[in-house]
Amino acid sequence: MLENEANPTLSKSTGLPRKRFYRARAHSNPLSDSHFPVPTSPCHVDFSLHYPQFCSSSDQIDSSKKIQFADIGCGFGGLLISLSTLFPDTLMIGMELRDKVTEYVKERILALRVANPGQYQNISVVRTNSMKYIPNYFEKGQLSKMFFLFPDPHFKEKNHRRRVISTHLLDEYAYALGVGGIIYTITDVEELGDWMKACLESHPMFEALTEEELEADPVVKLLSSATEESQKVARNGGQTFQAVYRRIMPAA
Amino acid sequence: MEETLIEEGETNKDIEVAPALIAVHPTQKSVAVAVGSDLRVFDFQGVSAVSLVDDTSGPFHKDSIRAIRYSADGNLFVSAGDDKVVKIWSTESWCCICTVPSEKRVSAVALSNDSLYVCFADKFGVVWVVDLDGFDGNQMLVNKKAAPLLAHYCSIITSLEFSPDGRFVISADRDFKIRVTVFPKKPLDGAHEIQSFCLGHTEFVSCLDFVFTSDYPQGFLVSGSGDSTVRLWDISSGSLLDTCEVGAKAELLESNGKEEECSLAITDLCTFPDGTLIAVATQSLQGIVLLSCDLSTRTLSITRVVSIMGEAFIPTSLGMSSSAGLLWMVTGVSNLHRFDNPPLARVRIVSGFEKSSPGDPTVLEDNEILGGDKLLEKLQGSVSVEEKVFLAAAEAVKTAMSNLLVKKQYSTEKREFRKRARNDRKIKQ
């Protein structure tokens, strides 16, 4: 941990990055033109940089292993880190638009990998606008889970088109999700919860999970406990509204 | 630096011009040219200029027309543009049968192959659909409303096209993307099933068309882009089959003299009905590049360049009928107010593509054109047009296109500078 002494942004005791050095604004405009590099197509993404251990030992493991979980707007990465140990053999990626937050998650994962050898090798993060560039990262039907946890509510009606769940964007998510894949959404804003549920309910390529299925899914419990945002809501005794839907074949 | 920013903003309005467009009836019964808000149609059967009849709410277009197209059967014609209306015309009477309002400016139109649906795309990336069910050819359709079909997330859609078999609708945008969507049985409920994305262009996609023959009825998609390439795609998988660097060829021709251009955008392309030839118009090239497409090996290659001699003619739009073997070209621009009113355009025709008489393609002289001076006067706005008008027009179109579609690149310093003006964030010195 010699480096840490030179690097004040990492905590001396845990080796993890300290959030205070990665302050960022709470919102980011998804409509603005992006100035970060975007891969031309999914085959242009070099995942060996993201998952060095999985790729170096690719002789034993299926070398065509692909990312299966995507956390859209991963924020500070709480969910990814919980999922990482729950599904150690599944590659997952967080997508975040805010530059500094992405940097934080990157540092956090690297620090966790150092502190827990062999663990946290299956998670990574990219800075991107997932409302625009999902097809640049994932092939058709590649994903099995997508997460939209505590997205920006965009209360004003004129800003509703900035919401990350909308009928038109669900078409793209349905493209990236394989049949049977699950989309998880949760929010502490009732209005947005209703909106997301209504969008999913009316979409011909999604159906709601039954109560029993929700009960049996270990991931559902994480929605309201794993992320920084959900912990904040819990601290303040707030209510949450979730919608969990499965990608289905549309009725012909 | 602040001053320059403001200046850019002010000049934007002046250079926001629309290129002249051309569309040819599938069996060449008529030809239409749009310049600015002017829609000009010439009828070959009567060999006369057509006067349009528009009794719908707001007659004729009020602002630049951005897209025109005939239906596959030739019975309908659609025009739309910056005035946020889509007009559907009967080509029999040249009467406007329907005016559909749009929330935003319209950037592209397409008609389904069975002519039952009109699709149009707006500048915010939403594609809308209007059903023409029940239209028998004469009556006017009132109160038609468009329903949202699909959307690209807040990106300008540059081109819309139906696949030859009618199963898919293809939309291209300025974010380098081409989306292939299954055209549903009930389009008014939206098109939710995405077949594929064709990704590979590294700049805005400007134009789309299909090559298909009787051997390959499902056809292949060709696209032109601001990255100066033309690419060939398999739409069912979205895979890139071939890339042809057309801009490099055009640059070679142009390099004999003037300044070096970084890349020349493809402005329009047009496939020939026999499915092997593609005509490509490029910024700054006085003429067209002909590509041939080998459907069995799925490759594109440049066959030749047809230069236009004796005139500085850089086409802004190409059109072709499916029967006559003539390639129509137009150049012009909506409102270069310092030059003319009404706006002028220039039309040229290339002939010699018939398979039966394999001669070199030649550009017809004005006196060889069917319809002669009458046609030119109608479509161009005047029989003879000064050359300098068109050089200026081509230049204006080029600037407008790059302003509209190319992503602005700001240096890090400039971005930091702009951030400094933000009042919610203080930079610690």
XYZ file of C-alpha atoms in Angstrom, chain A residues 25 30-31 33-35 40-42 44 100 129 131-136 140 161-163 166-169 171-172 174-175 202-205 249-250 252, chain B residues 124 126-127 148-155 174-175 177 179 185 191-197 199-202 236 406-410 415 422 424-425:
74
model
C -23.055 17.290 -9.299
C -28.202 13.301 -21.068
C -29.117 15.420 -24.088
C -23.348 16.079 -27.101
C -20.877 13.640 -25.644
C -17.196 14.378 -25.571
C -17.996 2.209 -32.902
C -19.655 -1.148 -32.266
C -19.650 -3.857 -29.538
C -14.629 -2.497 -30.781
C -15.829 12.018 -11.576
C -24.449 7.984 -22.004
C -29.508 6.494 -23.325
C -27.599 6.939 -26.551
C -24.960 4.246 -26.723
C -26.392 0.944 -25.411
C -26.129 -0.645 -28.896
C -22.485 0.424 -29.124
C -28.600 -8.159 -29.496
C -37.817 12.961 -22.351
C -34.644 12.938 -20.274
C -35.971 10.101 -18.146
C -39.479 5.641 -21.607
C -41.448 3.632 -24.135
C -38.963 4.368 -26.897
C -35.867 3.640 -24.831
C -37.276 -0.753 -27.280
C -33.490 -0.469 -27.071
C -35.489 -4.988 -25.086
C -32.964 -5.283 -27.924
C -47.744 -0.997 -21.706
C -44.684 -2.263 -23.556
C -45.416 -5.404 -25.603
C -41.979 -6.898 -24.926
C -41.179 -12.504 -27.094
C -43.814 -10.104 -28.400
C -46.898 -12.031 -33.206
C -35.651 15.205 -32.171
C -38.889 10.504 -33.307
C -40.315 8.664 -36.314
C -45.155 7.815 -32.743
C -43.537 4.753 -34.287
C -40.033 4.655 -32.832
C -37.327 7.001 -31.622
C -33.602 7.554 -31.724
C -32.698 9.237 -28.483
C -32.729 12.956 -29.272
C -30.680 12.661 -32.419
C -26.287 11.893 -36.894
C -24.921 9.743 -34.055
C -26.209 4.902 -36.121
C -31.419 1.215 -36.789
C -48.741 -5.169 -38.472
C -42.592 -0.443 -33.691
C -40.875 -1.974 -30.684
C -38.900 -4.876 -32.092
C -35.423 -3.876 -33.195
C -33.938 -6.294 -35.695
C -30.415 -4.892 -35.636
C -28.180 -1.859 -35.475
C -22.744 0.264 -36.631
C -19.482 1.155 -38.325
C -19.714 4.691 -39.636
C -17.531 7.152 -37.780
C -31.005 -8.896 -40.698
C -21.096 17.216 -37.266
C -20.468 17.123 -33.546
C -18.778 20.245 -32.325
C -15.356 19.580 -30.928
C -14.191 21.941 -28.261
C -14.445 23.777 -22.238
C -20.903 28.853 -14.818
C -22.754 27.228 -9.688
C -19.162 26.133 -9.566
